PDB file of C-alpha atoms in Angstrom:
ATOM      1  CA  MET A   1      -7.736-114.413 161.648  1.00  0.00           C
ATOM      2  CA  LYS A   2      -9.756-113.957 158.459  1.00  0.00           C
ATOM      3  CA  LYS A   3     -12.670-111.541 158.821  1.00  0.00           C
ATOM      4  CA  SER A   4     -16.147-112.304 157.491  1.00  0.00           C
ATOM      5  CA  LEU A   5     -17.327-110.018 154.699  1.00  0.00           C
ATOM      6  CA  ALA A   6     -20.822-110.226 156.209  1.00  0.00           C
ATOM      7  CA  ARG A   7     -19.571-108.036 159.057  1.00  0.00           C
ATOM      8  CA  LEU A   8     -18.472-105.232 156.713  1.00  0.00           C
ATOM      9  CA  ASP A   9     -20.935-102.524 155.654  1.00  0.00           C
ATOM     10  CA  LEU A  10     -20.470-102.617 151.880  1.00  0.00           C
ATOM     11  CA  ASN A  11     -21.397 -98.928 151.650  1.00  0.00           C
ATOM     12  CA  LEU A  12     -18.009 -98.259 153.242  1.00  0.00           C
ATOM     13  CA  LEU A  13     -16.311 -99.655 150.130  1.00  0.00           C
ATOM     14  CA  PHE A  14     -18.096 -97.092 147.983  1.00  0.00           C
ATOM     15  CA  ILE A  15     -16.877 -94.347 150.327  1.00  0.00           C
ATOM     16  CA  LEU A  16     -13.373 -95.784 150.094  1.00  0.00           C
ATOM     17  CA  GLN A  17     -13.461 -95.564 146.308  1.00  0.00           C
ATOM     18  CA  LEU A  18     -14.601 -91.934 146.454  1.00  0.00           C
ATOM     19  CA  LEU A  19     -11.820 -91.120 148.918  1.00  0.00           C
ATOM     20  CA  LEU A  20      -9.305 -92.662 146.496  1.00  0.00           C
ATOM     21  CA  GLN A  21     -10.682 -90.439 143.713  1.00  0.00           C
ATOM     22  CA  GLU A  22     -11.031 -87.200 145.665  1.00  0.00           C
ATOM     23  CA  LYS A  23      -8.106 -87.444 148.141  1.00  0.00           C
ATOM     24  CA  SER A  24     -10.275 -85.263 150.384  1.00  0.00           C
ATOM     25  CA  VAL A  25     -12.840 -85.881 153.135  1.00  0.00           C
ATOM     26  CA  SER A  26     -14.716 -82.638 152.392  1.00  0.00           C
ATOM     27  CA  ARG A  27     -14.981 -83.263 148.615  1.00  0.00           C
ATOM     28  CA  THR A  28     -16.095 -86.845 149.250  1.00  0.00           C
ATOM     29  CA  ALA A  29     -18.740 -85.556 151.668  1.00  0.00           C
ATOM     30  CA  LYS A  30     -19.935 -83.062 149.061  1.00  0.00           C
ATOM     31  CA  ARG A  31     -20.358 -85.813 146.453  1.00  0.00           C
ATOM     32  CA  LEU A  32     -22.295 -87.932 148.939  1.00  0.00           C
ATOM     33  CA  ASN A  33     -24.328 -84.970 150.215  1.00  0.00           C
ATOM     34  CA  VAL A  34     -23.326 -85.748 153.803  1.00  0.00           C
ATOM     35  CA  THR A  35     -21.226 -83.962 156.416  1.00  0.00           C
ATOM     36  CA  PRO A  36     -17.417 -84.345 156.529  1.00  0.00           C
ATOM     37  CA  SER A  37     -17.873 -85.797 160.014  1.00  0.00           C
ATOM     38  CA  THR A  38     -19.898 -88.663 158.546  1.00  0.00           C
ATOM     39  CA  VAL A  39     -17.136 -89.453 156.051  1.00  0.00           C
ATOM     40  CA  SER A  40     -14.469 -89.254 158.790  1.00  0.00           C
ATOM     41  CA  LYS A  41     -16.405 -91.766 160.910  1.00  0.00           C
ATOM     42  CA  SER A  42     -16.675 -94.097 157.913  1.00  0.00           C
ATOM     43  CA  LEU A  43     -12.937 -93.754 157.281  1.00  0.00           C
ATOM     44  CA  ASN A  44     -12.246 -94.708 160.901  1.00  0.00           C
ATOM     45  CA  LYS A  45     -14.387 -97.833 160.478  1.00  0.00           C
ATOM     46  CA  LEU A  46     -12.452 -98.720 157.320  1.00  0.00           C
ATOM     47  CA  ARG A  47      -9.142 -98.228 159.112  1.00  0.00           C
ATOM     48  CA  THR A  48     -10.267-100.550 161.904  1.00  0.00           C
ATOM     49  CA  TRP A  49     -11.498-103.186 159.439  1.00  0.00           C
ATOM     50  CA  PHE A  50      -8.345-103.207 157.310  1.00  0.00           C
ATOM     51  CA  ASP A  51      -6.015-102.538 160.243  1.00  0.00           C
ATOM     52  CA  ASP A  52      -4.288 -99.845 158.165  1.00  0.00           C
ATOM     53  CA  ARG A  53      -4.294 -96.044 158.116  1.00  0.00           C
ATOM     54  CA  LEU A  54      -5.398 -96.170 154.413  1.00  0.00           C
ATOM     55  CA  PHE A  55      -4.761 -92.402 153.989  1.00  0.00           C
ATOM     56  CA  ILE A  56      -2.134 -90.038 155.358  1.00  0.00           C
ATOM     57  CA  LYS A  57      -2.936 -86.326 155.638  1.00  0.00           C
ATOM     58  CA  THR A  58      -0.529 -84.113 153.636  1.00  0.00           C
ATOM     59  CA  PRO A  59      -0.608 -80.436 152.557  1.00  0.00           C
ATOM     60  CA  GLN A  60      -1.741 -81.637 149.114  1.00  0.00           C
ATOM     61  CA  GLY A  61      -4.599 -83.739 150.526  1.00  0.00           C
ATOM     62  CA  LEU A  62      -5.001 -87.354 151.591  1.00  0.00           C
ATOM     63  CA  GLU A  63      -2.192 -89.610 150.377  1.00  0.00           C
ATOM     64  CA  PRO A  64      -3.279 -93.272 149.985  1.00  0.00           C
ATOM     65  CA  THR A  65      -1.174 -95.929 151.705  1.00  0.00           C
ATOM     66  CA  PRO A  66       0.186 -98.828 149.605  1.00  0.00           C
ATOM     67  CA  LEU A  67      -2.696-101.019 150.829  1.00  0.00           C
ATOM     68  CA  ALA A  68      -5.319 -98.462 149.768  1.00  0.00           C
ATOM     69  CA  LEU A  69      -3.672 -98.050 146.353  1.00  0.00           C
ATOM     70  CA  SER A  70      -3.573-101.816 145.888  1.00  0.00           C
ATOM     71  CA  MET A  71      -7.365-101.963 146.236  1.00  0.00           C
ATOM     72  CA  GLU A  72      -8.191 -99.179 143.782  1.00  0.00           C
ATOM     73  CA  ALA A  73      -8.576-101.335 140.642  1.00  0.00           C
ATOM     74  CA  GLU A  74     -10.447-104.115 142.483  1.00  0.00           C
ATOM     75  CA  LEU A  75     -12.840-101.594 144.020  1.00  0.00           C
ATOM     76  CA  ALA A  76     -13.640-100.131 140.605  1.00  0.00           C
ATOM     77  CA  ASP A  77     -14.316-103.618 139.195  1.00  0.00           C
ATOM     78  CA  TRP A  78     -16.448-104.586 142.201  1.00  0.00           C
ATOM     79  CA  LEU A  79     -18.581-101.430 141.986  1.00  0.00           C
ATOM     80  CA  LEU A  80     -19.108-101.880 138.244  1.00  0.00           C
ATOM     81  CA  LEU A  81     -20.218-105.457 138.817  1.00  0.00           C
ATOM     82  CA  SER A  82     -22.500-104.524 141.723  1.00  0.00           C
ATOM     83  CA  GLY A  83     -24.100-101.829 139.570  1.00  0.00           C
ATOM     84  CA  LEU A  84     -24.682-104.332 136.792  1.00  0.00           C
ATOM     85  CA  ILE A  85     -26.335-106.768 139.231  1.00  0.00           C
ATOM     86  CA  ALA A  86     -28.478-104.012 140.736  1.00  0.00           C
ATOM     87  CA  ASP A  87     -29.713-102.998 137.298  1.00  0.00           C
ATOM     88  CA  LYS A  88     -31.134-106.477 136.764  1.00  0.00           C
ATOM     89  CA  GLN A  89     -33.867-106.058 139.372  1.00  0.00           C
ATOM     90  CA  GLY A  90     -37.344-106.267 137.861  1.00  0.00           C
ATOM     91  CA  HIS A  91     -38.806-103.996 135.203  1.00  0.00           C
ATOM     92  CA  GLU A  92     -40.223-101.294 137.440  1.00  0.00           C
ATOM     93  CA  ILE A  93     -39.279 -97.811 136.205  1.00  0.00           C
ATOM     94  CA  PRO A  94     -37.136 -96.174 138.903  1.00  0.00           C
ATOM     95  CA  ARG A  95     -38.475 -92.970 140.413  1.00  0.00           C
ATOM     96  CA  GLY A  96     -36.581 -89.726 140.807  1.00  0.00           C
ATOM     97  CA  VAL A  97     -33.775 -90.662 138.406  1.00  0.00           C
ATOM     98  CA  LYS A  98     -31.315 -87.786 138.029  1.00  0.00           C
ATOM     99  CA  PHE A  99     -29.582 -86.856 134.771  1.00  0.00           C
ATOM    100  CA  GLU A 100     -26.549 -84.576 134.957  1.00  0.00           C
ATOM    101  CA  LEU A 101     -25.530 -83.473 131.446  1.00  0.00           C
ATOM    102  CA  VAL A 102     -22.887 -81.105 130.076  1.00  0.00           C
ATOM    103  CA  ILE A 103     -23.466 -80.198 126.425  1.00  0.00           C
ATOM    104  CA  GLU A 104     -21.778 -77.757 124.096  1.00  0.00           C
ATOM    105  CA  SER A 105     -23.833 -74.719 123.220  1.00  0.00           C
ATOM    106  CA  PRO A 106     -25.545 -74.131 120.770  1.00  0.00           C
ATOM    107  CA  LEU A 107     -25.767 -77.897 120.170  1.00  0.00           C
ATOM    108  CA  MET A 108     -27.662 -78.092 123.442  1.00  0.00           C
ATOM    109  CA  LEU A 109     -30.246 -75.623 122.122  1.00  0.00           C
ATOM    110  CA  LEU A 110     -30.777 -77.773 119.021  1.00  0.00           C
ATOM    111  CA  MET A 111     -31.002 -81.183 120.660  1.00  0.00           C
ATOM    112  CA  PHE A 112     -32.272 -80.730 124.190  1.00  0.00           C
ATOM    113  CA  ASN A 113     -36.005 -80.384 123.519  1.00  0.00           C
ATOM    114  CA  GLN A 114     -36.089 -83.759 121.760  1.00  0.00           C
ATOM    115  CA  LEU A 115     -33.725 -85.368 124.260  1.00  0.00           C
ATOM    116  CA  SER A 116     -35.661 -84.164 127.295  1.00  0.00           C
ATOM    117  CA  GLN A 117     -38.916 -85.484 125.807  1.00  0.00           C
ATOM    118  CA  ARG A 118     -37.314 -88.915 125.343  1.00  0.00           C
ATOM    119  CA  ILE A 119     -36.017 -88.859 128.927  1.00  0.00           C
ATOM    120  CA  TYR A 120     -39.417 -87.994 130.400  1.00  0.00           C
ATOM    121  CA  ASP A 121     -41.114 -90.628 128.260  1.00  0.00           C
ATOM    122  CA  GLN A 122     -38.765 -93.265 129.694  1.00  0.00           C
ATOM    123  CA  TYR A 123     -38.428 -91.811 133.214  1.00  0.00           C
ATOM    124  CA  PRO A 124     -41.563 -89.700 133.905  1.00  0.00           C
ATOM    125  CA  GLU A 125     -40.283 -88.428 137.269  1.00  0.00           C
ATOM    126  CA  ALA A 126     -36.723 -87.752 136.131  1.00  0.00           C
ATOM    127  CA  LYS A 127     -34.788 -84.703 137.303  1.00  0.00           C
ATOM    128  CA  ILE A 128     -32.566 -83.215 134.597  1.00  0.00           C
ATOM    129  CA  LYS A 129     -29.731 -80.753 135.105  1.00  0.00           C
ATOM    130  CA  VAL A 130     -27.935 -79.411 132.019  1.00  0.00           C
ATOM    131  CA  ARG A 131     -24.864 -77.204 131.951  1.00  0.00           C
ATOM    132  CA  ASN A 132     -22.948 -75.743 129.037  1.00  0.00           C
ATOM    133  CA  TRP A 133     -19.668 -77.500 128.314  1.00  0.00           C
ATOM    134  CA  ASP A 134     -16.766 -75.432 129.614  1.00  0.00           C
ATOM    135  CA  ASP A 135     -13.190 -75.866 130.844  1.00  0.00           C
ATOM    136  CA  SER A 136     -14.384 -77.555 134.073  1.00  0.00           C
ATOM    137  CA  SER A 137     -16.722 -80.106 132.463  1.00  0.00           C
ATOM    138  CA  LEU A 138     -14.216 -82.920 131.997  1.00  0.00           C
ATOM    139  CA  GLU A 139     -13.270 -82.675 135.664  1.00  0.00           C
ATOM    140  CA  ALA A 140     -16.980 -82.774 136.561  1.00  0.00           C
ATOM    141  CA  ILE A 141     -17.311 -86.067 134.656  1.00  0.00           C
ATOM    142  CA  ILE A 142     -14.221 -87.465 136.387  1.00  0.00           C
ATOM    143  CA  ARG A 143     -15.522 -86.431 139.824  1.00  0.00           C
ATOM    144  CA  GLY A 144     -18.920 -87.992 139.149  1.00  0.00           C
ATOM    145  CA  GLU A 145     -20.761 -84.655 139.056  1.00  0.00           C
ATOM    146  CA  ALA A 146     -21.938 -85.254 135.477  1.00  0.00           C
ATOM    147  CA  ASP A 147     -23.199 -88.442 133.853  1.00  0.00           C
ATOM    148  CA  ILE A 148     -22.110 -87.624 130.312  1.00  0.00           C
ATOM    149  CA  GLY A 149     -20.666 -84.784 128.272  1.00  0.00           C
ATOM    150  CA  PHE A 150     -21.285 -83.997 124.627  1.00  0.00           C
ATOM    151  CA  THR A 151     -18.853 -81.667 122.920  1.00  0.00           C
ATOM    152  CA  GLY A 152     -16.515 -81.128 120.005  1.00  0.00           C
ATOM    153  CA  ARG A 153     -12.833 -82.049 120.232  1.00  0.00           C
ATOM    154  CA  GLU A 154     -10.095 -81.190 117.724  1.00  0.00           C
ATOM    155  CA  SER A 155      -8.186 -83.171 115.087  1.00  0.00           C
ATOM    156  CA  HIS A 156      -5.098 -81.006 114.767  1.00  0.00           C
ATOM    157  CA  PRO A 157      -2.113 -83.108 115.943  1.00  0.00           C
ATOM    158  CA  LEU A 158      -0.875 -80.296 118.218  1.00  0.00           C
ATOM    159  CA  SER A 159      -4.244 -79.576 119.828  1.00  0.00           C
ATOM    160  CA  ARG A 160      -4.676 -79.850 123.589  1.00  0.00           C
ATOM    161  CA  GLU A 161      -8.285 -80.916 122.942  1.00  0.00           C
ATOM    162  CA  SER A 162      -7.605 -84.024 120.843  1.00  0.00           C
ATOM    163  CA  LEU A 163      -9.287 -87.296 121.779  1.00  0.00           C
ATOM    164  CA  HIS A 164      -6.040 -89.179 122.361  1.00  0.00           C
ATOM    165  CA  LEU A 165      -5.252 -86.832 125.264  1.00  0.00           C
ATOM    166  CA  LEU A 166      -8.344 -87.847 127.246  1.00  0.00           C
ATOM    167  CA  PRO A 167      -7.457 -89.775 130.443  1.00  0.00           C
ATOM    168  CA  ASN A 168      -7.516 -93.565 130.080  1.00  0.00           C
ATOM    169  CA  PHE A 169     -10.275 -93.851 132.701  1.00  0.00           C
ATOM    170  CA  VAL A 170     -12.616 -91.807 130.480  1.00  0.00           C
ATOM    171  CA  ASN A 171     -14.600 -93.480 127.698  1.00  0.00           C
ATOM    172  CA  PHE A 172     -15.810 -91.721 124.582  1.00  0.00           C
ATOM    173  CA  GLU A 173     -17.754 -92.308 121.380  1.00  0.00           C
ATOM    174  CA  VAL A 174     -17.687 -90.028 118.327  1.00  0.00           C
ATOM    175  CA  LEU A 175     -21.237 -89.369 117.187  1.00  0.00           C
ATOM    176  CA  PHE A 176     -20.449 -87.282 114.097  1.00  0.00           C
ATOM    177  CA  SER A 177     -17.668 -85.173 112.620  1.00  0.00           C
ATOM    178  CA  ASP A 178     -18.108 -81.578 111.536  1.00  0.00           C
ATOM    179  CA  LEU A 179     -16.025 -79.290 109.335  1.00  0.00           C
ATOM    180  CA  PRO A 180     -16.264 -75.619 110.402  1.00  0.00           C
ATOM    181  CA  VAL A 181     -17.392 -73.036 107.876  1.00  0.00           C
ATOM    182  CA  VAL A 182     -17.371 -69.237 107.590  1.00  0.00           C
ATOM    183  CA  TYR A 183     -20.582 -67.306 108.359  1.00  0.00           C
ATOM    184  CA  LEU A 184     -21.261 -63.968 106.634  1.00  0.00           C
ATOM    185  CA  ARG A 185     -24.163 -61.545 106.294  1.00  0.00           C
ATOM    186  CA  GLN A 186     -26.131 -61.910 103.067  1.00  0.00           C
ATOM    187  CA  ASP A 187     -24.946 -58.427 102.023  1.00  0.00           C
ATOM    188  CA  HIS A 188     -21.314 -58.898 103.078  1.00  0.00           C
ATOM    189  CA  PRO A 189     -18.897 -57.312 100.538  1.00  0.00           C
ATOM    190  CA  ALA A 190     -16.751 -60.480 100.512  1.00  0.00           C
ATOM    191  CA  LEU A 191     -19.552 -62.193  98.586  1.00  0.00           C
ATOM    192  CA  GLN A 192     -18.799 -59.886  95.668  1.00  0.00           C
ATOM    193  CA  GLN A 193     -15.155 -60.993  95.613  1.00  0.00           C
ATOM    194  CA  GLU A 194     -13.459 -64.193  94.604  1.00  0.00           C
ATOM    195  CA  TRP A 195     -13.660 -66.450  97.663  1.00  0.00           C
ATOM    196  CA  ASN A 196     -10.094 -67.434  98.460  1.00  0.00           C
ATOM    197  CA  LEU A 197      -7.623 -67.248 101.327  1.00  0.00           C
ATOM    198  CA  GLU A 198      -6.707 -63.652 100.511  1.00  0.00           C
ATOM    199  CA  THR A 199     -10.355 -62.580 100.801  1.00  0.00           C
ATOM    200  CA  PHE A 200     -10.807 -64.645 103.974  1.00  0.00           C
ATOM    201  CA  LEU A 201      -7.848 -62.908 105.637  1.00  0.00           C
ATOM    202  CA  GLN A 202      -8.733 -59.466 104.320  1.00  0.00           C
ATOM    203  CA  TYR A 203     -11.554 -59.042 106.842  1.00  0.00           C
ATOM    204  CA  ALA A 204     -11.542 -58.945 110.631  1.00  0.00           C
ATOM    205  CA  HIS A 205     -12.724 -62.083 112.431  1.00  0.00           C
ATOM    206  CA  ILE A 206     -14.897 -62.883 115.434  1.00  0.00           C
ATOM    207  CA  GLY A 207     -13.185 -65.397 117.715  1.00  0.00           C
ATOM    208  CA  VAL A 208     -14.535 -67.649 120.453  1.00  0.00           C
ATOM    209  CA  PHE A 209     -12.928 -68.113 123.863  1.00  0.00           C
ATOM    210  CA  TRP A 210     -12.915 -71.896 124.261  1.00  0.00           C
ATOM    211  CA  GLU A 211     -11.570 -73.883 127.234  1.00  0.00           C
ATOM    212  CA  HIS A 212      -9.084 -71.220 128.396  1.00  0.00           C
ATOM    213  CA  SER A 213      -7.878 -70.469 124.869  1.00  0.00           C
ATOM    214  CA  GLU A 214      -8.559 -67.925 122.132  1.00  0.00           C
ATOM    215  CA  ILE A 215      -6.614 -70.038 119.619  1.00  0.00           C
ATOM    216  CA  TRP A 216      -7.914 -73.164 117.925  1.00  0.00           C
ATOM    217  CA  ALA A 217      -6.841 -75.479 115.096  1.00  0.00           C
ATOM    218  CA  LEU A 218      -7.520 -72.881 112.368  1.00  0.00           C
ATOM    219  CA  ASP A 219      -4.980 -70.526 113.918  1.00  0.00           C
ATOM    220  CA  ASN A 220      -2.451 -73.367 114.184  1.00  0.00           C
ATOM    221  CA  VAL A 221      -2.903 -74.228 110.506  1.00  0.00           C
ATOM    222  CA  LEU A 222      -2.561 -70.611 109.402  1.00  0.00           C
ATOM    223  CA  GLN A 223       0.594 -70.289 111.487  1.00  0.00           C
ATOM    224  CA  GLU A 224       2.020 -73.391 109.753  1.00  0.00           C
ATOM    225  CA  MET A 225       1.324 -71.589 106.456  1.00  0.00           C
ATOM    226  CA  GLY A 226       3.179 -68.489 107.656  1.00  0.00           C
ATOM    227  CA  THR A 227       0.132 -66.272 108.014  1.00  0.00           C
ATOM    228  CA  GLN A 228      -2.594 -65.386 110.498  1.00  0.00           C
ATOM    229  CA  ARG A 229      -6.073 -63.921 110.733  1.00  0.00           C
ATOM    230  CA  SER A 230      -6.955 -60.681 112.501  1.00  0.00           C
ATOM    231  CA  VAL A 231      -9.377 -61.337 115.379  1.00  0.00           C
ATOM    232  CA  SER A 232     -11.045 -58.062 116.362  1.00  0.00           C
ATOM    233  CA  LEU A 233     -13.685 -59.459 118.719  1.00  0.00           C
ATOM    234  CA  THR A 234     -13.641 -62.528 120.993  1.00  0.00           C
ATOM    235  CA  LEU A 235     -16.856 -63.876 122.535  1.00  0.00           C
ATOM    236  CA  PRO A 236     -17.728 -66.729 124.916  1.00  0.00           C
ATOM    237  CA  SER A 237     -19.805 -68.904 122.542  1.00  0.00           C
ATOM    238  CA  PHE A 238     -20.532 -69.822 118.939  1.00  0.00           C
ATOM    239  CA  GLU A 239     -24.101 -68.510 119.054  1.00  0.00           C
ATOM    240  CA  GLN A 240     -22.869 -65.100 120.205  1.00  0.00           C
ATOM    241  CA  SER A 241     -20.330 -65.008 117.381  1.00  0.00           C
ATOM    242  CA  LEU A 242     -23.088 -65.809 114.841  1.00  0.00           C
ATOM    243  CA  PHE A 243     -25.355 -63.149 116.308  1.00  0.00           C
ATOM    244  CA  MET A 244     -22.630 -60.519 115.965  1.00  0.00           C
ATOM    245  CA  ALA A 245     -21.702 -61.642 112.441  1.00  0.00           C
ATOM    246  CA  ALA A 246     -25.323 -60.963 111.444  1.00  0.00           C
ATOM    247  CA  GLN A 247     -25.339 -57.380 112.726  1.00  0.00           C
ATOM    248  CA  PRO A 248     -25.055 -54.481 110.243  1.00  0.00           C
ATOM    249  CA  GLY A 249     -22.371 -51.837 110.402  1.00  0.00           C
ATOM    250  CA  HIS A 250     -19.284 -54.058 110.324  1.00  0.00           C
ATOM    251  CA  THR A 251     -17.665 -56.637 108.029  1.00  0.00           C
ATOM    252  CA  MET A 252     -16.417 -59.172 110.565  1.00  0.00           C
ATOM    253  CA  LEU A 253     -16.544 -62.904 109.772  1.00  0.00           C
ATOM    254  CA  ALA A 254     -17.459 -65.730 112.132  1.00  0.00           C
ATOM    255  CA  THR A 255     -16.118 -69.274 111.870  1.00  0.00           C
ATOM    256  CA  ALA A 256     -18.103 -72.014 113.593  1.00  0.00           C
ATOM    257  CA  PRO A 257     -19.105 -75.677 113.149  1.00  0.00           C
ATOM    258  CA  SER A 258     -21.390 -76.271 110.184  1.00  0.00           C
ATOM    259  CA  TYR A 259     -24.163 -77.644 112.433  1.00  0.00           C
ATOM    260  CA  CYS A 260     -24.567 -74.086 113.753  1.00  0.00           C
ATOM    261  CA  GLY A 261     -26.190 -73.272 110.410  1.00  0.00           C
ATOM    262  CA  ARG A 262     -29.384 -74.873 111.671  1.00  0.00           C
ATOM    263  CA  TYR A 263     -29.295 -72.649 114.741  1.00  0.00           C
ATOM    264  CA  ALA A 264     -28.789 -69.581 112.525  1.00  0.00           C
ATOM    265  CA  GLN A 265     -31.755 -70.592 110.372  1.00  0.00           C
ATOM    266  CA  GLN A 266     -34.039 -71.033 113.374  1.00  0.00           C
ATOM    267  CA  LEU A 267     -33.208 -67.503 114.529  1.00  0.00           C
ATOM    268  CA  ASN A 268     -33.474 -66.041 110.991  1.00  0.00           C
ATOM    269  CA  LEU A 269     -30.080 -64.394 111.330  1.00  0.00           C
ATOM    270  CA  GLY A 270     -29.734 -63.843 107.588  1.00  0.00           C
ATOM    271  CA  LEU A 271     -26.335 -65.541 107.308  1.00  0.00           C
ATOM    272  CA  VAL A 272     -24.772 -67.467 104.455  1.00  0.00           C
ATOM    273  CA  THR A 273     -21.777 -69.779 104.605  1.00  0.00           C
ATOM    274  CA  ARG A 274     -18.599 -70.269 102.691  1.00  0.00           C
ATOM    275  CA  PRO A 275     -15.988 -73.017 103.162  1.00  0.00           C
ATOM    276  CA  ILE A 276     -12.763 -72.128 104.892  1.00  0.00           C
ATOM    277  CA  PRO A 277     -10.572 -71.544 101.782  1.00  0.00           C
ATOM    278  CA  LEU A 278      -7.801 -74.051 102.498  1.00  0.00           C
ATOM    279  CA  ALA A 279      -6.509 -77.135 100.711  1.00  0.00           C
ATOM    280  CA  LYS A 280      -8.020 -80.450 101.825  1.00  0.00           C
ATOM    281  CA  ALA A 281      -4.886 -81.475 103.715  1.00  0.00           C
ATOM    282  CA  HIS A 282      -5.232 -78.364 105.869  1.00  0.00           C
ATOM    283  CA  GLN A 283      -9.010 -78.681 106.187  1.00  0.00           C
ATOM    284  CA  ASP A 284      -8.627 -82.219 107.512  1.00  0.00           C
ATOM    285  CA  LYS A 285      -6.802 -80.770 110.524  1.00  0.00           C
ATOM    286  CA  LEU A 286      -9.890 -78.662 111.285  1.00  0.00           C
ATOM    287  CA  ILE A 287     -12.385 -81.540 111.487  1.00  0.00           C
ATOM    288  CA  ILE A 288     -14.260 -81.564 114.805  1.00  0.00           C
ATOM    289  CA  PRO A 289     -15.298 -84.999 116.152  1.00  0.00           C
ATOM    290  CA  PHE A 290     -18.428 -84.383 118.227  1.00  0.00           C
ATOM    291  CA  THR A 291     -18.089 -86.818 121.054  1.00  0.00           C
ATOM    292  CA  MET A 292     -20.014 -88.340 123.964  1.00  0.00           C
ATOM    293  CA  ILE A 293     -17.713 -88.601 127.008  1.00  0.00           C
ATOM    294  CA  TRP A 294     -18.295 -90.514 130.259  1.00  0.00           C
ATOM    295  CA  HIS A 295     -16.306 -92.118 133.073  1.00  0.00           C
ATOM    296  CA  LYS A 296     -15.510 -95.838 132.888  1.00  0.00           C
ATOM    297  CA  ARG A 297     -17.078 -96.341 136.312  1.00  0.00           C
ATOM    298  CA  ASN A 298     -20.470 -95.842 134.597  1.00  0.00           C
ATOM    299  CA  ALA A 299     -19.817 -98.272 131.754  1.00  0.00           C
ATOM    300  CA  TYR A 300     -22.441-100.759 132.997  1.00  0.00           C
ATOM    301  CA  SER A 301     -25.033 -98.249 134.186  1.00  0.00           C
ATOM    302  CA  SER A 302     -28.386 -99.026 132.566  1.00  0.00           C
ATOM    303  CA  LYS A 303     -29.294 -95.318 132.735  1.00  0.00           C
ATOM    304  CA  LEU A 304     -26.161 -94.303 130.860  1.00  0.00           C
ATOM    305  CA  LYS A 305     -26.473 -97.095 128.295  1.00  0.00           C
ATOM    306  CA  TRP A 306     -30.057 -95.989 127.596  1.00  0.00           C
ATOM    307  CA  LEU A 307     -28.985 -92.322 127.383  1.00  0.00           C
ATOM    308  CA  LYS A 308     -26.185 -93.022 124.875  1.00  0.00           C
ATOM    309  CA  HIS A 309     -28.523 -95.136 122.742  1.00  0.00           C
ATOM    310  CA  THR A 310     -31.140 -92.352 122.813  1.00  0.00           C
ATOM    311  CA  ILE A 311     -28.652 -89.659 121.752  1.00  0.00           C
ATOM    312  CA  ARG A 312     -27.424 -91.889 118.901  1.00  0.00           C
ATOM    313  CA  SER A 313     -30.981 -92.558 117.727  1.00  0.00           C
ATOM    314  CA  LEU A 314     -31.851 -88.848 117.786  1.00  0.00           C
ATOM    315  CA  TYR A 315     -28.858 -88.091 115.593  1.00  0.00           C
ATOM    316  CA  ASP A 316     -29.550 -91.005 113.226  1.00  0.00           C
ATOM    317  CA  SER A 317     -33.168 -89.885 112.831  1.00  0.00           C
ATOM    318  CA  GLY A 318     -32.061 -86.369 111.849  1.00  0.00           C
ATOM    319  CA  GLU A 319     -33.807 -84.742 114.810  1.00  0.00           C
ATOM    320  CA  PHE A 320     -30.637 -82.799 115.443  1.00  0.00           C
ATOM    321  CA  GLY A 321     -27.311 -82.566 113.673  1.00  0.00           C
ATOM    322  CA  SER A 322     -25.571 -80.663 110.921  1.00  0.00           C
ATOM    323  CA  GLY A 323     -27.303 -77.745 109.312  1.00  0.00           C
ATOM    324  CA  HIS A 324     -26.082 -75.779 106.292  1.00  0.00           C
ATOM    325  CA  LEU A 325     -26.941 -72.429 104.797  1.00  0.00           C
ATOM    326  CA  SER A 326     -26.766 -71.550 101.149  1.00  0.00           C
TER     327      SER A 326
END
C-alpha cells in the first residue's frame, strides 16, 4: 500500500541525508546540535517508514543499505530544490544568519575588514566565524561546517593541491591567479649581485609548512632541474615567513604569493621583491589560482550566492588583491 507523503516529517529526510554523508549518529548529532539519542529516534522512524534498516553498524561506521544508497542523489536534488523555494519567501532580511568562513592567511587579514562590513550591511544581525585555511578545511566544507573556503591551490601537474583533484561534489571558482615572488630585506647582500638562479640558491630559505607538507611546486620544479634550495627555517604561515625575512642578522629569503606584498607594506617590514629566477615554462608551474570553494549542496543558497558575488566585487574594486613591492 502506497504511503502518503503528508504523513512523513520532511525533517527526517534532511537527517537521512546527513547520515548518508557522515556514516555516524554522533557526527550527525553534532552537526544538528542535538543529542545522539534524538538522531537514533529519527533513524528508527525512517526505518519504519521505508520498511528497511537503511544503515548497518560496522566497525568503520554506518554502512548504507542498497535502498539508502539509491536515495542519495534524489535527496540531494530535493534538498537543493527545497532550499531554492525557501529562499523565495518575501524580502524580509533574515535574522541571526551565520557565516562560517575558512580563508588563507594573510589574505584573510587583507580582505576581512571590508568583507565583514559588507556582510553586516546586508545582514545586520549576522554571526561570523572565520578560521584560517588548514589541512582540515576542505573536510569542514564537505561536512557542512563551513560555508565557503578561500585559498590558493597549485598548478604543478604533480601537486596534491591542484584543482582537478577536488572531489566532484565540491564546486569552485578561481578569483585570481598569483605568481609567487622572493622577499628580501632592503639591505640584503643578494641585491648587490646579479639576480639569477645561482644567487637565489646561494642563500638559505624560509619555508612554510602547508597542508601537511614542507614541499611545494617550487621544490618540485627545482628537483626537475636537478637542483634544490636549502631551507633553514620552516614556519606555519606566509606572514611569519615575511616577518622573519625582514629581521636583521641573517640572510634568509622568503618566497610567498605576490599579494603578500600589500601585507608587508601595511606592516612596514622594509622588504623588496624579486621574481623567482626561472624560465617562463617553469614559472607557469608555480602559478597559484586563488579559489573560492563550496559544497554543491549549497549551490542554490541565496546566502552563498550573495557571499560569492560580494567577494568577487571586492576583488574587482581593488579593495583587496595583489600587492607588489619595488
